Each structure stands twice: as structure tokens, then as C-alpha cells.
Amino acid sequence: MMGFLRKINWRVALVWGLLFVAMSSSFAFAEEKLPPEKAYLNEVYKNMIDVKNLHYDVEIKAETSMGEVKAAINGEGQEKPLNYKQDIKIWYRDVKNKENTLMLKQYIEQSQGNLVIYMLSNEKWIKQVVPIDFSLSKELPADDKISARTNMLQLMKSVKLTKETPSYKYMQITLDSMHISDAIAAVAKLNNVQEKSMLSATAIGRLGVLATGDIKYNIKVDKATMMVKEIDMDLTEPIRKGAGLFLDIANPKDRTKIEDFLAKSTLNIQITYSKYNQVDPIEIPQDVRDNATEVKSADKVTPEKSGI
């Protein structure tokens, strides 16, 4: 379960981080002729360029043949310095139909080349330091910034208006997997990645993205404020396709089990954004810093759980 929690944390950071990347990518294309829907989204991101902090509510639901998991993450984040604070409630039912809940509290901050995570578990604060291979605060030269923005817009294969009300526009974005794969390689090159393990991870990531195919997700835009309010992602098919790439190297006797597990599994994520530039500066309480016990990645930590 702790492995699942770490993945959830990275999902939050990734989705929130991508929102900022997308916002900062758009103004370089003001003079470029774009399709109407993409041009509108471009204006939305231009309007959001000065967003430095926000509140987010994340709902994650995963159903598998081995159980069901639901997570609610309510938090706030700021761009510089990169800090988060969030409350996490996770409900899960295992294969024996036993139900449990986990209640967690977290603070996350960037410290040079690391993410420092403080988590309240079993009524005790623990601290974990996670290295970041690519600095989140690295200032790029002007030419590299233009290149990065160009690549970001190119990731969007299409933008489609699916619904419109007096207050909101609902749009479906399709990301081009080939361009995402190329972007992963470009980031690795930009950061001069030389370590063999990272090069291997980059290569595997590129293959996985290509196997996944184009990724679609939906956004909800507030027409009055020109702000993104919600993102909905159904990751079921992308995960099935991406995992299928590795089935060929799986043990033949396990292949059927894995295929059955994937066929019966679903994953959906919804993120709601609010309080743009209205969040107070995020600070980690001193008593949390003083009382947190540092654990290594290999250490086992069992979160507090209670039956429903």
C-alpha cells in the first residue's frame, strides 16, 4: 500500500506540474495561426501565466480483480519555492472484501536536488528525502525556453470543444504519444543525463509511451475567468496498452493472469483547481521538522488504518 501512496503523490505532483508547464508554454505562439479550439485554449493559458499557487482536490478511483481503491487528496501548492501540503484519505477493499481507510497528512518541499516529504503516519511524523534527477527550479536559457514551449504545444495533437454552457467550456485534449516520447528524450538531453540507470529508464519510458498511444483527457474552463477548473483523465486504456508492451517478456504462466488483471482494471482521476493566487505561503511547522524521524526508501512504514 505504501508503494501505491507514493504513486499517488507523484500523480498529484505531475498533474499539478503539467498545468504550470502548459500555462507557461502558450504565449510564444500568439502570432501562430491555430485552429479555433486550440487558439482559445492558448488564450486561457496566457491568462493563467501569472498563477503561482492554487488549491487542488483530487479524486482517484481504481478498480481491479484484487480489490478497489478510492482516494481523496485535498491540498495546496505553490510554484516557487516548490511546496505542497495535503490531506489524504484512502479507502480500499481487498480481494477478501475487507474494507479499510487510511488518513494521512503531508508536507512536501523542494530542497536543492531533492524532494523532502514529511508524512504523519501512526500519529508520528516521518521524513523521507527523494532525489530529483531533473531540477524543478532550473532556469533555462531563453532559447531553451522557447524550444520547450514549442514542444509543449506540439504535444497537443488536437483540442476539441465537446460541450458549452453559459458558464463553462468543456474541451477534450489529445496528446500525441510520439511527440511525448520525443519530449522525454529532449528533456534527458537537456539535462545531460549520463547515468546508465536513468538512460535505461528514459528508454523504457519512451517505449511505454509509444505503446500507450495517443492520450485523451478532458478539461473544464470557466469562461468568465478564463481559468481551467477541472481535469478528468480516464487512464484505463493507456495503462492497458502500455502494460501490454511488457507482457511479451513476462513469464508465460503469468501472462494470462496479468492480461486478466489488466482487462478487469480501471483507473480514473479527476482534479479540481481553485483559489488561484489566493493561497497563503506554505510553511512546514517547526515542530514537524523537529520531531520527524527520517526513513530510507527501503524502510517499511505502516500507515495507520481503521475499519469502516
Tab-separated table of C-alpha atoms in Angstrom:
chain	number	residue	atom	x	y	z
A	1	MET	CA	0.000	0.000	0.000
A	2	MET	CA	2.872	2.407	0.706
A	3	GLY	CA	4.043	1.940	-2.857
A	4	PHE	CA	0.573	2.921	-4.028
A	5	LEU	CA	0.661	6.031	-1.831
A	6	ARG	CA	3.956	7.134	-3.335
A	7	LYS	CA	2.499	6.735	-6.814
A	8	ILE	CA	-0.500	8.861	-5.828
A	9	ASN	CA	1.818	11.591	-4.574
A	10	TRP	CA	3.712	11.632	-7.854
A	11	ARG	CA	0.422	11.687	-9.797
A	12	VAL	CA	-0.575	14.851	-7.908
A	13	ALA	CA	2.800	16.480	-8.468
A	14	LEU	CA	2.821	15.500	-12.127
A	15	VAL	CA	-0.670	16.748	-12.949
A	16	TRP	CA	-0.198	19.981	-10.997
A	17	GLY	CA	3.228	20.468	-12.542
A	18	LEU	CA	1.959	19.858	-16.064
A	19	LEU	CA	-0.659	22.547	-15.556
A	20	PHE	CA	2.093	25.073	-14.891
A	21	VAL	CA	4.154	23.799	-17.827
A	22	ALA	CA	1.175	24.150	-20.127
A	23	MET	CA	0.422	27.630	-18.841
A	24	SER	CA	3.986	28.806	-19.368
A	25	SER	CA	4.175	27.347	-22.847
A	26	SER	CA	1.483	29.265	-24.599
A	27	PHE	CA	2.445	32.910	-25.018
A	28	ALA	CA	5.205	32.100	-27.510
A	29	PHE	CA	2.547	31.259	-30.097
A	30	ALA	CA	0.488	34.419	-30.150
A	31	GLU	CA	1.339	35.072	-33.771
A	32	GLU	CA	0.882	31.500	-34.933
A	33	LYS	CA	-2.271	30.533	-36.816
A	34	LEU	CA	-4.058	27.950	-34.700
A	35	PRO	CA	-7.364	26.073	-35.021
A	36	PRO	CA	-10.139	27.903	-33.097
A	37	GLU	CA	-10.275	25.484	-30.150
A	38	LYS	CA	-6.523	25.374	-29.702
A	39	ALA	CA	-6.348	29.159	-30.086
A	40	TYR	CA	-8.947	29.522	-27.309
A	41	LEU	CA	-7.008	27.181	-25.028
A	42	ASN	CA	-3.870	29.124	-25.844
A	43	GLU	CA	-5.587	32.300	-24.606
A	44	VAL	CA	-6.667	30.501	-21.432
A	45	TYR	CA	-3.102	29.502	-20.665
A	46	LYS	CA	-1.846	33.000	-21.458
A	47	ASN	CA	-4.371	34.322	-18.942
A	48	MET	CA	-3.075	31.870	-16.355
A	49	ILE	CA	0.595	32.662	-16.846
A	50	ASP	CA	0.847	34.528	-13.539
A	51	VAL	CA	-0.622	31.730	-11.406
A	52	LYS	CA	1.891	30.971	-8.670
A	53	ASN	CA	-0.205	28.987	-6.204
A	54	LEU	CA	-3.528	27.185	-6.018
A	55	HIS	CA	-5.753	24.727	-4.184
A	56	TYR	CA	-6.453	21.304	-5.662
A	57	ASP	CA	-8.873	18.476	-4.927
A	58	VAL	CA	-8.022	15.120	-6.449
A	59	GLU	CA	-10.261	12.075	-6.656
A	60	ILE	CA	-8.741	8.780	-7.751
A	61	LYS	CA	-10.661	5.576	-8.299
A	62	ALA	CA	-9.093	2.252	-9.218
A	63	GLU	CA	-10.985	-0.999	-9.630
A	64	THR	CA	-9.194	-4.319	-10.092
A	65	SER	CA	-9.906	-8.016	-9.776
A	66	MET	CA	-7.957	-7.914	-6.494
A	67	GLY	CA	-9.862	-5.057	-4.917
A	68	GLU	CA	-10.923	-1.437	-5.167
A	69	VAL	CA	-9.222	1.784	-4.112
A	70	LYS	CA	-10.630	5.284	-3.755
A	71	ALA	CA	-8.521	8.269	-2.749
A	72	ALA	CA	-9.375	11.879	-1.964
A	73	ILE	CA	-6.471	14.327	-1.842
A	74	ASN	CA	-7.074	17.903	-0.772
A	75	GLY	CA	-4.107	20.189	-0.899
A	76	GLU	CA	-2.428	23.425	-1.783
A	77	GLY	CA	0.695	24.008	-3.816
A	78	GLN	CA	2.971	26.843	-4.763
A	79	GLU	CA	5.419	27.079	-7.635
A	80	LYS	CA	8.410	28.871	-6.088
A	81	PRO	CA	9.675	27.633	-3.791
A	82	LEU	CA	8.007	24.360	-4.738
A	83	ASN	CA	5.926	23.367	-1.709
A	84	TYR	CA	2.813	21.297	-1.092
A	85	LYS	CA	0.639	20.497	1.861
A	86	GLN	CA	-2.137	17.953	1.560
A	87	ASP	CA	-4.548	15.710	3.417
A	88	ILE	CA	-5.114	12.248	2.002
A	89	LYS	CA	-7.978	9.862	2.689
A	90	ILE	CA	-7.762	6.430	1.110
A	91	TRP	CA	-10.405	3.748	1.225
A	92	TYR	CA	-9.672	0.306	-0.106
A	93	ARG	CA	-11.325	-3.091	-0.247
A	94	ASP	CA	-9.128	-6.137	-0.750
A	95	VAL	CA	-9.797	-9.412	-2.526
A	96	LYS	CA	-11.374	-10.821	0.666
A	97	ASN	CA	-13.845	-7.910	0.686
A	98	LYS	CA	-12.232	-6.400	3.790
A	99	GLU	CA	-12.538	-2.607	3.916
A	100	ASN	CA	-10.040	-0.191	5.431
A	101	THR	CA	-9.268	3.506	5.418
A	102	LEU	CA	-6.012	5.414	5.694
A	103	MET	CA	-5.814	9.022	6.878
A	104	LEU	CA	-2.574	10.819	6.084
A	105	LYS	CA	-1.195	14.345	6.214
A	106	GLN	CA	1.778	15.506	4.162
A	107	TYR	CA	4.099	18.415	3.605
A	108	ILE	CA	6.393	18.330	0.571
A	109	GLU	CA	9.159	20.800	-0.207
A	110	GLN	CA	11.968	21.067	-2.704
A	111	SER	CA	15.435	21.324	-1.245
A	112	GLN	CA	18.075	21.718	-3.921
A	113	GLY	CA	18.132	18.407	-5.819
A	114	ASN	CA	15.661	16.622	-3.541
A	115	LEU	CA	12.027	16.471	-2.598
A	116	VAL	CA	11.657	16.309	1.177
A	117	ILE	CA	8.436	14.612	2.244
A	118	TYR	CA	7.003	14.792	5.756
A	119	MET	CA	4.128	12.412	6.465
A	120	LEU	CA	2.001	11.868	9.556
A	121	SER	CA	1.746	8.087	9.986
A	122	ASN	CA	0.660	6.166	13.115
A	123	GLU	CA	0.486	9.518	14.914
A	124	LYS	CA	4.173	10.087	14.211
A	125	TRP	CA	5.851	12.309	11.657
A	126	ILE	CA	8.312	10.642	9.331
A	127	LYS	CA	10.660	12.271	6.843
A	128	GLN	CA	11.835	10.920	3.511
A	129	VAL	CA	14.268	12.527	1.078
A	130	VAL	CA	13.679	11.664	-2.580
A	131	PRO	CA	16.337	12.706	-5.114
A	132	ILE	CA	15.144	14.626	-8.174
A	133	ASP	CA	17.105	13.802	-11.279
A	134	PHE	CA	15.906	16.895	-13.151
A	135	SER	CA	15.851	20.073	-11.083
A	136	LEU	CA	12.356	21.519	-10.928
A	137	SER	CA	13.707	25.005	-10.412
A	138	LYS	CA	16.348	25.058	-13.113
A	139	GLU	CA	16.388	28.326	-15.004
A	140	LEU	CA	16.680	27.657	-18.736
A	141	PRO	CA	18.378	29.959	-21.235
A	142	ALA	CA	15.961	31.970	-23.385
A	143	ASP	CA	16.493	29.766	-26.454
A	144	ASP	CA	15.815	26.611	-24.463
A	145	LYS	CA	12.653	28.136	-23.007
A	146	ILE	CA	11.326	28.897	-26.496
A	147	SER	CA	12.173	25.371	-27.595
A	148	ALA	CA	10.452	23.860	-24.550
A	149	ARG	CA	7.313	25.927	-25.132
A	150	THR	CA	7.223	24.944	-28.783
A	151	ASN	CA	7.493	21.291	-27.879
A	152	MET	CA	4.745	21.594	-25.260
A	153	LEU	CA	2.178	22.978	-27.681
A	154	GLN	CA	3.145	20.331	-30.210
A	155	LEU	CA	2.243	17.649	-27.682
A	156	MET	CA	-1.384	18.586	-28.246
A	157	LYS	CA	-2.447	16.663	-31.310
A	158	SER	CA	-5.925	18.155	-31.150
A	159	VAL	CA	-8.238	20.233	-28.970
A	160	LYS	CA	-11.974	19.633	-29.363
A	161	LEU	CA	-14.904	21.531	-27.882
A	162	THR	CA	-17.288	18.865	-26.550
A	163	LYS	CA	-19.834	20.980	-24.668
A	164	GLU	CA	-20.561	24.598	-23.830
A	165	THR	CA	-22.830	26.228	-21.260
A	166	PRO	CA	-23.260	29.917	-20.361
A	167	SER	CA	-20.560	29.469	-17.696
A	168	TYR	CA	-18.202	26.772	-18.921
A	169	LYS	CA	-16.463	25.248	-21.913
A	170	TYR	CA	-15.683	21.539	-21.883
A	171	MET	CA	-12.783	20.514	-24.098
A	172	GLN	CA	-11.092	17.243	-24.981
A	173	ILE	CA	-7.327	17.322	-25.474
A	174	THR	CA	-5.479	14.589	-27.322
A	175	LEU	CA	-1.768	14.292	-26.664
A	176	ASP	CA	0.459	12.861	-29.378
A	177	SER	CA	2.391	9.902	-27.928
A	178	MET	CA	5.168	10.208	-30.500
A	179	HIS	CA	5.807	13.820	-29.554
A	180	ILE	CA	5.668	12.911	-25.839
A	181	SER	CA	8.292	10.252	-26.447
A	182	ASP	CA	10.464	12.780	-28.264
A	183	ALA	CA	9.950	15.281	-25.426
A	184	ILE	CA	11.192	12.732	-22.866
A	185	ALA	CA	14.341	12.284	-24.911
A	186	ALA	CA	14.759	16.056	-25.275
A	187	VAL	CA	14.494	16.602	-21.509
A	188	ALA	CA	17.080	13.888	-20.866
A	189	LYS	CA	19.407	15.516	-23.401
A	190	LEU	CA	18.801	18.996	-21.992
A	191	ASN	CA	19.715	17.772	-18.514
A	192	ASN	CA	22.737	15.892	-19.884
A	193	VAL	CA	21.664	12.568	-18.414
A	194	GLN	CA	24.610	10.152	-18.376
A	195	GLU	CA	23.777	7.664	-15.615
A	196	LYS	CA	23.038	4.232	-17.100
A	197	SER	CA	20.007	3.583	-14.896
A	198	MET	CA	18.450	6.898	-15.934
A	199	LEU	CA	19.215	6.294	-19.589
A	200	SER	CA	17.555	2.884	-19.332
A	201	ALA	CA	14.544	4.370	-17.538
A	202	THR	CA	14.268	7.035	-20.241
A	203	ALA	CA	14.359	4.415	-22.995
A	204	ILE	CA	11.748	2.251	-21.261
A	205	GLY	CA	9.578	5.299	-20.650
A	206	ARG	CA	9.698	6.250	-24.312
A	207	LEU	CA	8.732	2.731	-25.377
A	208	GLY	CA	5.900	2.661	-22.849
A	209	VAL	CA	4.532	5.989	-24.073
A	210	LEU	CA	4.631	4.848	-27.700
A	211	ALA	CA	2.827	1.622	-26.786
A	212	THR	CA	0.201	3.601	-24.886
A	213	GLY	CA	-0.836	5.525	-27.964
A	214	ASP	CA	-2.413	8.977	-28.010
A	215	ILE	CA	-3.725	10.050	-24.602
A	216	LYS	CA	-7.010	11.898	-24.221
A	217	TYR	CA	-8.256	13.902	-21.269
A	218	ASN	CA	-10.984	16.476	-20.654
A	219	ILE	CA	-10.821	19.941	-19.144
A	220	LYS	CA	-13.455	22.360	-17.881
A	221	VAL	CA	-12.789	26.066	-18.436
A	222	ASP	CA	-14.504	28.899	-16.575
A	223	LYS	CA	-15.493	31.314	-19.345
A	224	ALA	CA	-15.711	34.351	-17.063
A	225	THR	CA	-12.238	33.995	-15.536
A	226	MET	CA	-10.599	32.074	-18.425
A	227	MET	CA	-9.227	29.571	-15.919
A	228	VAL	CA	-9.051	25.781	-16.010
A	229	LYS	CA	-11.368	24.446	-13.314
A	230	GLU	CA	-11.220	20.678	-13.776
A	231	ILE	CA	-9.223	17.945	-15.474
A	232	ASP	CA	-10.688	14.459	-15.978
A	233	MET	CA	-8.467	11.575	-17.032
A	234	ASP	CA	-9.542	8.008	-17.787
A	235	LEU	CA	-6.220	6.175	-17.789
A	236	THR	CA	-7.679	2.692	-18.196
A	237	GLU	CA	-6.876	2.156	-21.865
A	238	PRO	CA	-3.476	3.906	-21.853
A	239	ILE	CA	-2.325	1.729	-18.949
A	240	ARG	CA	-3.616	-1.434	-20.598
A	241	LYS	CA	-1.843	-0.630	-23.840
A	242	GLY	CA	1.346	0.494	-22.138
A	243	ALA	CA	1.493	-2.589	-19.919
A	244	GLY	CA	0.877	-4.780	-22.951
A	245	LEU	CA	4.320	-3.825	-24.215
A	246	PHE	CA	5.920	-5.732	-21.348
A	247	LEU	CA	3.719	-8.826	-21.500
A	248	ASP	CA	5.986	-10.351	-24.130
A	249	ILE	CA	8.817	-10.592	-21.613
A	250	ALA	CA	6.620	-11.873	-18.782
A	251	ASN	CA	6.737	-15.487	-17.628
A	252	PRO	CA	4.296	-17.387	-19.896
A	253	LYS	CA	2.482	-18.871	-16.905
A	254	ASP	CA	1.947	-15.362	-15.503
A	255	ARG	CA	0.876	-13.795	-18.783
A	256	THR	CA	-2.743	-14.949	-18.588
A	257	LYS	CA	-3.062	-13.684	-15.008
A	258	ILE	CA	-1.608	-10.311	-15.954
A	259	GLU	CA	-3.854	-10.000	-19.009
A	260	ASP	CA	-6.892	-10.880	-16.909
A	261	PHE	CA	-5.873	-8.356	-14.237
A	262	LEU	CA	-5.471	-5.578	-16.803
A	263	ALA	CA	-8.749	-6.433	-18.538
A	264	LYS	CA	-10.626	-6.115	-15.240
A	265	SER	CA	-8.866	-2.974	-14.012
A	266	THR	CA	-9.853	0.669	-14.420
A	267	LEU	CA	-8.236	3.919	-13.291
A	268	ASN	CA	-9.859	7.352	-13.283
A	269	ILE	CA	-8.526	10.660	-11.960
A	270	GLN	CA	-10.348	13.974	-11.533
A	271	ILE	CA	-8.603	17.174	-10.413
A	272	THR	CA	-10.453	20.343	-9.449
A	273	TYR	CA	-8.499	23.615	-9.194
A	274	SER	CA	-9.498	26.673	-7.161
A	275	LYS	CA	-8.131	29.649	-5.189
A	276	TYR	CA	-5.708	30.707	-7.893
A	277	ASN	CA	-3.124	33.053	-6.332
A	278	GLN	CA	-5.152	33.090	-3.113
A	279	VAL	CA	-3.209	30.501	-1.138
A	280	ASP	CA	-1.154	31.640	1.830
A	281	PRO	CA	2.581	30.874	1.694
A	282	ILE	CA	3.125	27.223	2.571
A	283	GLU	CA	5.376	26.668	5.555
A	284	ILE	CA	6.227	23.429	7.293
A	285	PRO	CA	5.641	23.796	11.049
A	286	GLN	CA	8.861	23.758	13.024
A	287	ASP	CA	7.589	21.033	15.364
A	288	VAL	CA	7.076	18.795	12.330
A	289	ARG	CA	10.675	19.385	11.235
A	290	ASP	CA	11.977	18.827	14.773
A	291	ASN	CA	10.005	15.668	15.531
A	292	ALA	CA	10.068	13.881	12.171
A	293	THR	CA	12.073	10.654	12.031
A	294	GLU	CA	13.928	10.199	8.761
A	295	VAL	CA	13.434	6.871	6.992
A	296	LYS	CA	15.173	5.460	3.962
A	297	SER	CA	13.322	4.253	0.881
A	298	ALA	CA	13.855	0.636	1.881
A	299	ASP	CA	12.442	1.155	5.384
A	300	LYS	CA	8.970	-0.183	5.935
A	301	VAL	CA	6.368	2.244	7.246
A	302	THR	CA	2.864	1.060	8.022
A	303	PRO	CA	0.273	3.876	7.940
A	304	GLU	CA	-2.491	3.963	10.486
A	305	LYS	CA	-5.661	2.293	9.285
A	306	SER	CA	-9.154	1.911	10.619
A	307	GLY	CA	-12.071	-0.233	9.581
A	308	ILE	CA	-15.162	1.301	8.023
